[in-house]
Amino acid sequence: MPPATTTPARQEKSAPQRAMEKLGLVRDIDLALHLPLRYEDETKLTAIADLRDGMTAQVEGIITECQVQFRPRRQLVVKLNDGGDELFLRFLHFYPNHQKTLAAGNRVRVRGEARGGFFGLEMVHPGFKGVDEETPLATALTPVYPTSASLPQAYLRKAVASGLKRADLSELVPPALLPRGSWALKEALNFLHHPAPDVSLATLEDKTHPAWQRLKFEELLAQQISQLEAKNERALQRAPRFAVQRGGLQERLLAALPFALTSAQHRVVEEIAQDLQREIPMHRLLQGDVGSGKTVVAALAAAIAMHNGWQCALMAPTEILAEQHFRKLVQWLEPLGIQTAWLTGSRKGKGRREMLARVASGEAQLVVGTHAVIQDEVQFAKLGLAIIDEQHRFGVAQRLALREKLQAQSLEPHLLMMSATPIPRTLAMTLFADLDISTIDELPPGRTPIVTKVFSDAKRDNVIATIADEAARGRQVYWVCPLIEESEKLDLQNATATHEQLSAALAGHHVGLLHGRMPAADKTAVMDQFKAGAMQVLVSTTVIEVGVDVPNASLMVIEHAERFGLSQLHQLRGRVGRGSVASVCVLLYTSPLSDTGKSRLKAMAETQDGFEIARRDLEIRGPGEFLGARQSGAPLLRFADLNEDAHLVPPARAAAERWLASEPQRARQHVARWLGSKAEYLKA
Ligand code: ADP
Ligand code: MG
């Protein structure tokens, strides 16, 4: 790769240069791969007489009038005549040099959208340039690039054009690996930057054009190679090898459980056990719908590690969730003689120091806590297995930090990540190509399906009456308050007001309140009361989103359901229907609700399949938001769209495997071309 053509370090960089760097436009190839968002057609002129309201077009003529008017705002009003008809141009912001170019008698070429104005057809703030009769029209469509405020389009256009000329666009990918009929890279890039005027703009805009297909394939290929490389690198690392023995801790735990595993649970435990018996670090994602029973699978994996004399860490995103896990694991494992430790941010002072010491000495075999605490502060004597719950909240950077911390011990720990947000297969293949995936696709028996109902907020009183009925029958109810992302304070006000309203309406019942700002001890106290059945209604902000397990809860009301993502609603809904009683989830929305809003909530009522919901969610929101931008890798996929281009993923994957096996150097060159310095990050 030739060195980047940037200015020498000591020379001041101009604002546009700095802006280009921010956009990652450093090397010639970066510029060549910076593709247009859309195009403007400056290859033809339209006669003013042919302009219609709403039409975007280019016209050329002589200025007949140029005046600053006050009507009522100060503005520049220009009259243009093309020999046939007249067009008004209006500028609300203008500078002296604009007035110079637009002076009466000058010939100008103007491009903009025609609108029916007060005086007839006009263009407001059109693009314009002074021309003479000889000035040629553009021969290709004019690209419009994604840019930022401090980087003018014209500057970027020039930079891209010259980057494109200089960049080495030789074919790296062996033709046999390309989909049949692929365009050459150079041809595709030249075309996309400067398409011929007769091309169908629709195929360019929806990126179905063969030139786009080639680039998307290139991009996915780079991504797949870099992930496969990460996987191969991991295969060179060493992890402790665990023996799975008859009569071992794992079997004793299994025998002590109050239920039999589902066959799906058996299968995934077996997959994990296979990994743990190898000296290559496990890197597995365990996905299973809410309530599918992932915790016990985690406990069985931990049992294997601990039986072999290694420590195990289990991390959860919130204290409540960590505590839930902790209690369950203690209940299962302490009778079998396992020493546990419990660590979260709110645990301070002497108790904390003692815990840390027990972990450092190896006395505590199982350590449960929040992600942050375990990563930042805990030293392990002998960590063999790290289990991370709700992996979708766990960023790439955090995964890296965890690995680095544990590398101090020459061996890598095995890693098990768990997620209740099922990741559709193509997305998993694309973004987590270096992860092995186990899926629990079956719920434990005896669950009654949850009935989901969608009501307008106008029915609030009826809903409250239903709550009273449920409470009278000894059942428990969750009321989830709206999520207002901008303001935790507003969340709180809302939850507090609802709490008051329900307390008043449900006199004689205990209505509790749980929110993110409460001290951990108070949260625990509230949860304890709810779990023990001493509280009938729990009003809560989204802190109960994951993992809370109260089988007697039979009704959940979600207020402002339209503000939640589908997967989030599904997670929330999974808090009920955990016991044998018939459960109901009420989604309250506030009118007016858009059509998409309605169909989204309808989808929730129609299906209980987490995968189906995840798929619809992905369609509606796109992968970045779906997974949380942090770890979605979305900025790394600029062109390929995981919905529309799913068909390109398997061939890209296959090509990556073949290429890495046959020509690893060249395959890496391809990655460097596409990802540059981002490749490392992607491997995390
Ligand atoms: P999740 O996958 O959402 O984390 P949990 O691990 O919390 O699910 O399990 C949900 C509930 O189902 C828990 O009460 C758990 O003890 C119970 N459970 C798990 N596996 C089984 C099973 N095979 N049979 C019956 N109940 C089970
Ligand atoms: Mg769970």
XYZ file of C-alpha atoms in Angstrom, residues 30-664:
635
model
C -10.381 5.685 1.186
C -11.407 8.452 -1.172
C -12.014 6.040 -4.015
C -14.262 3.998 -1.740
C -16.182 7.033 -0.533
C -19.226 6.579 -2.721
C -21.990 9.016 -3.584
C -25.208 9.178 -1.634
C -27.047 10.332 -4.711
C -26.536 12.168 -7.974
C -27.520 15.359 -9.646
C -28.210 15.428 -13.305
C -26.343 18.357 -14.821
C -26.079 16.744 -18.202
C -29.195 18.346 -19.664
C -30.973 21.665 -19.746
C -34.710 22.011 -19.354
C -36.619 24.830 -20.998
C -38.283 27.047 -18.412
C -41.549 26.559 -20.278
C -41.325 22.812 -19.552
C -40.778 23.214 -15.789
C -43.517 21.902 -13.546
C -44.188 22.407 -9.876
C -41.992 20.049 -7.849
C -39.591 19.256 -10.681
C -35.847 19.353 -10.065
C -34.069 20.561 -13.149
C -31.279 22.575 -14.657
C -32.070 25.628 -16.719
C -29.924 28.268 -18.375
C -30.708 31.825 -19.309
C -29.917 35.503 -19.060
C -30.624 37.475 -15.892
C -33.081 40.237 -16.602
C -33.467 41.590 -13.096
C -31.622 41.319 -9.792
C -33.085 43.116 -6.801
C -32.885 43.106 -3.037
C -36.476 43.153 -1.880
C -38.231 43.245 1.463
C -41.280 41.038 1.323
C -41.297 40.983 4.282
C -37.811 39.552 4.812
C -34.785 40.918 3.072
C -34.113 38.726 0.063
C -32.506 38.670 -3.311
C -34.999 38.219 -6.120
C -33.666 37.401 -9.556
C -35.517 37.053 -12.821
C -34.125 34.611 -15.371
C -35.165 34.413 -19.011
C -34.198 31.560 -21.324
C -35.576 33.134 -24.441
C -38.888 31.373 -24.010
C -40.094 31.918 -20.509
C -39.275 33.522 -17.162
C -38.318 32.015 -13.838
C -37.870 33.691 -10.450
C -34.921 32.787 -8.241
C -35.106 33.688 -4.579
C -32.268 33.813 -2.048
C -32.923 34.454 1.610
C -29.206 34.410 2.366
C -26.805 35.928 -0.075
C -23.426 37.575 -0.331
C -22.041 40.339 -2.530
C -20.345 37.815 -4.834
C -23.723 36.137 -5.410
C -25.112 39.460 -6.530
C -22.141 39.886 -8.838
C -22.699 36.553 -10.587
C -26.420 37.161 -10.712
C -26.210 40.718 -12.059
C -28.595 41.646 -14.878
C -27.256 40.729 -18.287
C -25.231 37.729 -17.093
C -25.738 34.208 -18.366
C -26.161 31.618 -15.599
C -26.883 27.917 -15.307
C -29.211 27.160 -12.432
C -30.210 23.902 -10.777
C -32.969 23.462 -8.247
C -36.527 22.489 -7.562
C -39.240 24.485 -9.290
C -42.126 25.597 -7.094
C -45.289 27.437 -7.876
C -44.639 30.767 -6.123
C -46.543 33.984 -5.704
C -45.349 35.403 -9.030
C -45.344 32.127 -10.938
C -42.708 29.417 -11.011
C -39.675 30.019 -8.826
C -36.639 28.293 -7.383
C -35.585 29.052 -3.829
C -31.847 28.823 -3.201
C -30.978 27.041 -6.414
C -27.396 26.115 -7.196
C -26.001 28.399 -9.905
C -22.900 29.239 -11.831
C -21.931 31.857 -14.366
C -21.467 30.380 -17.848
C -21.057 31.483 -21.420
C -22.704 30.019 -24.456
C -19.769 27.672 -24.958
C -19.662 26.166 -21.447
C -20.138 22.412 -21.918
C -22.707 20.433 -19.982
C -21.551 17.669 -17.653
C -21.169 14.342 -19.444
C -21.787 12.188 -16.366
C -24.139 12.500 -13.415
C -22.710 14.678 -10.666
C -22.037 12.745 -7.466
C -23.220 14.021 -4.104
C -21.058 12.577 -1.349
C -21.762 12.043 2.313
C -19.942 14.858 4.058
C -19.880 16.964 7.193
C -20.575 20.615 7.862
C -16.951 21.695 7.640
C -16.282 19.882 4.387
C -17.795 21.598 1.359
C -19.221 19.260 -1.277
C -17.193 20.883 -4.043
C -13.926 20.387 -2.137
C -14.763 16.774 -1.398
C -15.781 16.127 -5.000
C -12.370 17.282 -6.206
C -10.553 15.280 -3.540
C -12.478 12.136 -4.404
C -11.930 12.597 -8.123
C -8.188 12.867 -7.692
C -8.065 10.088 -5.084
C -9.923 7.880 -7.518
C -7.377 8.627 -10.244
C -4.363 7.926 -8.034
C -5.635 4.927 -6.075
C -4.424 1.457 -6.904
C -7.590 -0.277 -8.021
C -5.998 -3.445 -9.327
C -8.046 -6.602 -8.850
C -7.077 -8.486 -5.734
C -9.948 -10.938 -5.513
C -9.363 -14.032 -7.672
C -12.088 -14.099 -10.342
C -13.139 -17.585 -9.281
C -14.239 -16.215 -5.912
C -16.405 -13.454 -7.314
C -20.098 -13.990 -7.958
C -20.769 -14.755 -11.587
C -20.929 -11.718 -13.828
C -19.297 -9.358 -11.340
C -18.031 -6.068 -12.606
C -14.332 -5.314 -12.269
C -13.530 -3.190 -9.233
C -12.056 -0.323 -11.195
C -14.927 -0.269 -13.621
C -17.465 -0.379 -10.790
C -15.832 2.475 -8.904
C -15.403 4.719 -11.919
C -18.986 4.091 -12.814
C -20.404 4.804 -9.379
C -18.507 8.042 -9.027
C -19.403 9.255 -12.505
C -22.321 7.312 -13.939
C -23.340 7.804 -17.540
C -26.421 10.026 -17.813
C -28.572 7.298 -19.353
C -28.348 4.930 -16.354
C -31.464 4.128 -14.377
C -31.207 6.307 -11.312
C -33.431 3.876 -9.444
C -30.898 1.045 -9.659
C -28.214 3.399 -8.412
C -30.288 4.700 -5.600
C -31.491 1.356 -4.315
C -28.000 -0.032 -4.886
C -29.167 -2.968 -6.984
C -26.964 -1.926 -9.899
C -24.194 -4.480 -10.654
C -21.545 -1.895 -9.788
C -23.021 -1.607 -6.310
C -23.287 -5.370 -6.013
C -19.581 -5.677 -6.662
C -18.737 -3.153 -3.953
C -21.028 -4.692 -1.413
C -19.521 -8.059 -2.062
C -16.030 -6.588 -1.667
C -16.990 -5.049 1.606
C -18.599 -8.157 3.036
C -15.626 -10.179 1.884
C -13.228 -7.910 3.773
C -15.343 -8.190 6.855
C -15.612 -11.946 6.672
C -11.874 -12.343 6.153
C -11.073 -10.177 9.102
C -13.440 -12.123 11.327
C -12.143 -15.478 10.149
C -8.649 -14.265 10.886
C -9.697 -13.372 14.382
C -11.080 -16.846 14.741
C -7.880 -18.385 13.431
C -5.817 -16.285 15.778
C -7.899 -17.457 18.644
C -7.212 -21.011 17.624
C -3.551 -20.336 18.394
C -4.300 -19.194 21.922
C -4.461 -21.626 24.786
C -7.121 -22.044 27.418
C -7.319 -24.493 30.299
C -8.667 -27.828 29.233
C -11.433 -29.186 31.419
C -12.325 -32.791 31.895
C -16.005 -33.683 31.978
C -16.274 -36.580 34.369
C -18.933 -39.011 35.444
C -20.148 -38.087 38.866
C -18.572 -34.648 38.526
C -20.008 -31.442 39.900
C -21.981 -30.949 36.703
C -23.771 -34.272 37.099
C -24.421 -33.647 40.753
C -25.966 -30.283 39.921
C -28.107 -31.847 37.245
C -29.356 -34.442 39.699
C -30.161 -31.804 42.295
C -32.219 -29.561 39.998
C -35.967 -29.496 40.624
C -36.623 -30.006 36.900
C -35.274 -31.962 33.949
C -33.476 -30.077 31.203
C -35.293 -29.572 27.930
C -33.702 -31.335 24.998
C -32.558 -27.955 23.667
C -30.818 -27.261 26.978
C -29.187 -30.696 26.851
C -27.938 -30.003 23.371
C -26.382 -26.623 24.164
C -24.799 -27.914 27.384
C -23.228 -30.645 25.297
C -21.943 -28.063 22.751
C -20.409 -26.026 25.532
C -18.929 -29.096 27.231
C -17.248 -30.020 23.943
C -15.634 -26.587 23.768
C -14.460 -26.706 27.356
C -12.642 -29.961 26.769
C -10.448 -28.360 24.148
C -7.460 -26.152 24.794
C -8.677 -23.512 22.348
C -10.551 -20.765 24.189
C -14.294 -21.071 23.779
C -15.945 -18.044 22.231
C -19.569 -18.968 22.189
C -22.802 -17.051 22.098
C -25.685 -18.775 23.805
C -28.929 -17.359 22.555
C -32.352 -18.303 23.681
C -35.626 -16.549 24.029
C -36.652 -14.988 27.297
C -37.450 -17.732 29.772
C -35.793 -20.471 27.753
C -33.583 -21.320 30.717
C -30.134 -19.993 29.960
C -29.127 -19.562 33.588
C -29.062 -23.238 34.341
C -26.965 -23.829 31.251
C -24.519 -21.236 32.538
C -24.484 -22.947 35.924
C -23.690 -26.286 34.335
C -20.843 -24.759 32.333
C -19.534 -23.135 35.507
C -19.767 -26.471 37.283
C -17.480 -28.051 34.707
C -14.872 -25.309 35.179
C -15.066 -25.410 38.957
C -14.917 -29.169 39.095
C -11.576 -28.839 37.335
C -10.291 -26.444 39.959
C -10.810 -23.202 38.019
C -12.727 -20.073 38.931
C -15.724 -18.832 37.055
C -17.054 -15.273 36.691
C -20.624 -14.432 35.778
C -21.324 -10.890 34.709
C -24.638 -9.148 34.212
C -25.428 -5.621 33.017
C -27.388 -4.470 36.065
C -27.183 -5.071 39.783
C -30.686 -6.463 39.941
C -29.955 -8.970 37.271
C -26.602 -9.892 38.778
C -28.294 -10.434 42.081
C -30.974 -12.628 40.556
C -28.285 -14.798 39.073
C -26.387 -14.830 42.269
C -29.304 -16.045 44.317
C -30.215 -18.741 41.869
C -26.658 -19.964 41.597
C -26.157 -19.913 45.333
C -29.341 -21.878 45.760
C -28.133 -24.480 43.277
C -24.411 -24.598 43.963
C -23.790 -23.866 47.626
C -25.440 -27.122 48.727
C -22.835 -28.800 46.534
C -20.043 -27.115 48.465
C -19.197 -24.277 46.066
C -17.834 -21.020 47.517
C -19.376 -17.939 45.914
C -18.662 -14.217 45.940
C -20.968 -11.350 45.101
C -19.569 -8.091 43.771
C -21.255 -4.943 42.549
C -20.552 -1.251 42.566
C -22.675 -0.574 45.602
C -20.830 -3.049 47.741
C -18.239 -0.936 49.574
C -15.746 -0.980 52.423
C -14.635 -3.968 54.420
C -17.131 -6.378 52.908
C -15.830 -5.502 49.471
C -12.188 -5.879 50.419
C -12.878 -9.266 51.887
C -14.667 -10.414 48.776
C -11.850 -9.179 46.557
C -9.353 -11.021 48.725
C -11.329 -14.236 48.498
C -11.384 -13.946 44.724
C -7.682 -13.162 44.524
C -6.788 -16.117 46.715
C -8.941 -18.482 44.713
C -11.101 -19.341 47.696
C -14.199 -17.991 45.944
C -14.830 -20.355 43.064
C -17.758 -18.542 41.525
C -17.853 -14.745 41.312
C -21.049 -12.992 40.299
C -21.382 -9.267 39.700
C -21.887 -6.456 37.252
C -19.772 -6.200 34.104
C -17.984 -3.062 35.162
C -16.948 -4.217 38.590
C -15.599 -7.551 37.561
C -13.689 -6.113 34.666
C -12.179 -3.156 36.400
C -11.255 -4.272 39.844
C -11.160 -7.954 40.321
C -8.008 -10.027 40.220
C -8.590 -13.716 39.874
C -6.300 -16.446 41.106
C -7.312 -18.796 38.324
C -10.091 -17.664 36.039
C -11.102 -20.423 33.666
C -14.509 -19.338 32.392
C -16.142 -15.935 32.004
C -19.888 -15.865 31.398
C -21.411 -12.641 30.171
C -25.164 -12.259 30.327
C -27.051 -10.045 27.916
C -24.172 -9.910 25.539
C -25.907 -7.348 23.334
C -25.212 -4.772 25.997
C -21.616 -5.698 26.152
C -19.509 -3.637 23.808
C -16.617 -4.678 21.670
C -14.309 -2.487 23.720
C -15.406 -4.227 26.901
C -14.758 -7.612 25.399
C -11.277 -6.445 24.489
C -10.639 -5.100 27.983
C -11.692 -8.360 29.524
C -9.405 -10.345 27.286
C -6.461 -8.105 27.959
C -6.922 -8.257 31.665
C -6.989 -12.016 31.648
C -4.031 -12.368 29.347
C -1.831 -11.613 32.320
C -2.243 -15.275 33.091
C -0.651 -16.703 29.944
C -3.818 -18.728 29.413
C -7.005 -17.287 28.028
C -10.271 -17.990 29.814
C -13.162 -19.558 27.967
C -15.876 -17.081 27.130
C -19.616 -17.725 27.100
C -21.919 -14.906 26.134
C -25.651 -15.130 26.631
C -28.333 -13.140 24.917
C -32.093 -13.149 24.999
C -32.214 -10.976 21.904
C -31.924 -13.604 19.257
C -29.750 -12.482 16.439
C -31.044 -13.372 12.996
C -28.750 -15.769 11.224
C -27.405 -13.443 8.559
C -26.664 -10.794 11.117
C -24.911 -13.311 13.320
C -22.875 -14.554 10.381
C -21.947 -11.066 9.413
C -21.223 -9.364 12.652
C -20.182 -12.266 14.788
C -18.567 -14.485 12.226
C -15.902 -15.372 14.750
C -18.391 -16.549 17.358
C -19.785 -20.016 17.671
C -23.469 -19.928 18.345
C -25.669 -22.203 20.406
C -29.391 -21.699 20.387
C -32.037 -22.812 22.858
C -35.049 -23.039 20.606
C -37.530 -24.543 23.026
C -39.183 -23.293 26.191
C -39.439 -25.444 29.305
C -42.730 -27.311 29.466
C -45.746 -26.075 31.339
C -45.579 -22.456 30.232
C -48.881 -20.933 29.295
C -48.678 -18.632 26.327
C -48.936 -14.927 27.041
C -51.912 -13.171 25.521
C -50.940 -9.727 24.283
C -53.523 -6.968 23.950
C -53.097 -3.542 22.456
C -55.193 -0.696 23.856
C -55.289 3.040 23.516
C -54.396 4.946 26.654
C -58.049 5.996 26.799
C -58.731 2.518 28.219
C -56.443 3.140 31.154
C -59.256 2.967 33.715
C -60.451 -0.406 32.419
C -56.902 -1.669 32.659
C -56.632 -0.492 36.244
C -59.890 -2.330 36.999
C -58.340 -5.515 35.585
C -55.360 -5.017 37.830
C -57.655 -4.861 40.828
C -59.236 -8.177 39.744
C -55.886 -9.881 39.331
C -54.658 -8.626 42.675
C -57.853 -9.820 44.322
C -57.148 -13.293 42.917
C -53.727 -13.279 44.532
C -51.836 -12.594 41.303
C -49.138 -10.022 40.806
C -48.795 -7.266 38.262
C -45.989 -5.297 36.634
C -46.651 -1.804 35.369
C -43.828 -0.572 33.171
C -43.524 3.163 32.718
C -42.562 4.907 29.533
C -39.029 5.265 28.540
C -38.058 8.828 27.870
C -34.591 8.585 26.562
C -33.583 12.179 26.923
C -34.432 12.417 30.521
C -34.029 10.037 33.382
C -35.635 12.667 35.549
C -38.810 12.653 33.488
C -38.875 8.873 33.591
C -38.870 9.147 37.287
C -41.611 11.768 37.473
C -43.766 9.599 35.318
C -43.183 6.483 37.312
C -43.839 8.354 40.540
C -47.094 9.822 39.250
C -48.296 6.430 38.042
C -47.331 4.916 41.359
C -49.483 7.463 43.145
C -52.393 6.949 40.788
C -52.321 3.172 41.167
C -51.864 3.332 44.932
C -54.971 5.475 45.149
C -56.991 3.303 42.757
C -55.959 0.059 44.409
C -56.460 0.861 48.051
C -55.907 -2.206 50.193
C -53.168 -3.540 47.926
C -49.495 -2.907 48.215
C -48.192 -0.994 45.198
C -44.412 -0.652 45.015
C -42.099 1.534 42.970
C -38.787 0.613 41.407
C -36.600 2.909 39.344
C -33.042 3.238 38.190
C -32.077 6.003 40.582
C -32.921 4.154 43.762
C -30.053 3.012 45.970
C -29.294 -0.645 45.356
C -30.401 -1.663 48.827
C -33.832 -0.113 48.279
C -34.162 -1.816 44.939
C -33.367 -5.124 46.513
C -35.871 -4.515 49.282
C -38.624 -3.741 46.762
C -37.771 -6.758 44.627
C -37.738 -8.979 47.691
C -41.214 -7.862 48.670
C -42.504 -8.430 45.179
C -40.899 -11.850 44.943
C -42.238 -12.854 48.325
C -45.738 -11.895 47.200
C -46.037 -9.159 49.819
C -46.488 -6.608 47.048
C -49.187 -7.002 44.425
C -48.242 -4.321 41.940
C -44.787 -3.187 40.951
C -44.543 0.095 39.096
C -41.201 0.283 37.428
C -39.065 2.015 34.862
C -37.283 -0.314 32.500
C -34.992 -1.704 35.178
C -36.946 -4.943 35.081
C -36.159 -5.333 31.440
C -34.059 -8.416 31.767
C -33.940 -11.438 33.910
C -36.427 -10.844 36.688
C -38.161 -14.066 37.599
C -41.433 -13.966 39.541
C -43.628 -16.885 38.438
C -46.739 -15.551 40.191
C -46.800 -12.382 38.085
C -49.582 -12.791 35.557
C -50.208 -9.346 34.139
C -47.903 -6.779 32.687
C -48.984 -3.363 31.554
C -46.575 -1.403 29.391
C -47.391 2.240 29.106
C -46.389 4.159 25.951
C -45.544 0.850 24.364
C -45.015 2.703 21.089
C -41.791 4.126 22.453
C -40.116 0.767 22.903
C -38.283 -1.361 20.398
C -39.991 -4.628 19.571
C -37.246 -6.751 21.026
C -37.378 -4.690 24.166
C -41.129 -5.211 24.438
C -40.589 -8.899 23.950
C -38.040 -8.970 26.745
C -40.351 -7.093 29.034
C -43.283 -9.308 28.197
C -41.161 -12.333 29.025
C -41.353 -11.342 32.700
C -44.851 -12.766 32.834
C -45.973 -16.215 31.758
C -43.256 -17.779 33.864
C -45.565 -19.873 35.971
C -48.531 -22.016 35.085
C -51.142 -19.248 35.299
C -52.497 -17.727 32.112
C -50.763 -14.395 31.600
C -51.629 -11.216 29.827
C -49.512 -8.372 28.526
C -51.291 -5.100 27.858
C -49.607 -2.635 25.528
C -50.972 0.840 26.076
C -50.316 3.413 23.411
C -51.001 7.101 23.229
C -53.000 8.344 20.251
C -52.431 9.356 17.582
C -50.295 6.437 16.531
C -48.734 6.225 13.080
C -49.505 3.295 10.801
C -46.062 1.793 11.333
C -46.536 2.283 15.034
C -49.787 0.365 14.866
C -48.391 -2.445 12.792
C -45.438 -2.789 15.135
C -47.667 -3.240 18.158
C -49.889 -5.557 16.163
C -46.843 -7.685 15.398
C -46.275 -8.030 19.118
C -49.802 -9.289 19.605
C -49.451 -11.716 16.720
C -46.285 -13.546 17.589
C -44.420 -14.747 20.638
C -41.467 -16.008 18.699
C -38.447 -13.949 19.703
C -36.690 -14.713 16.430
C -39.593 -13.501 14.374
C -39.787 -10.360 16.464
C -36.073 -9.775 16.166
C -36.380 -10.145 12.420
C -39.169 -7.577 12.234
C -37.321 -5.276 14.567
C -34.269 -5.483 12.398
C -36.355 -4.628 9.371
C -37.811 -1.607 11.046
C -34.765 -0.257 12.797
C -31.712 -1.605 11.035
C -28.889 -3.498 12.671
C -27.085 -0.532 14.177
C -29.868 0.394 16.480
C -30.915 -3.177 16.948
C -27.720 -4.148 18.645
C -26.731 -0.824 20.071
C -24.416 1.148 17.827
C -21.443 0.431 20.003
C -20.969 -3.136 19.058
C -23.005 -3.510 15.943
C -19.995 -2.979 13.720
C -22.451 -0.949 11.675
C -19.967 1.806 10.785
C -17.817 -0.918 9.322
C -20.456 -1.918 6.857
C -20.960 1.134 4.779
C -22.654 -0.242 1.717
C -24.015 -3.670 2.365
C -27.402 -3.736 3.995
C -28.043 -6.779 6.079
C -31.647 -7.049 5.064
C -31.312 -6.456 1.397
C -27.960 -8.066 0.879
C -28.385 -11.127 3.013
C -27.920 -13.231 -0.109
C -24.364 -11.912 -0.463
C -23.287 -13.016 3.001
C -22.952 -16.789 2.458
C -20.944 -16.432 -0.784
C -18.740 -13.801 0.867
C -18.197 -16.146 3.764
C -17.320 -19.057 1.478
C -15.005 -16.879 -0.610
C -13.273 -15.621 2.538
C -12.569 -19.175 3.663
C -11.203 -20.248 0.328
C -9.117 -17.152 -0.156
C -7.560 -17.213 3.288
C -6.610 -20.826 2.702
C -5.105 -20.262 -0.738
C -3.595 -16.767 -0.631
C -3.597 -15.388 2.926
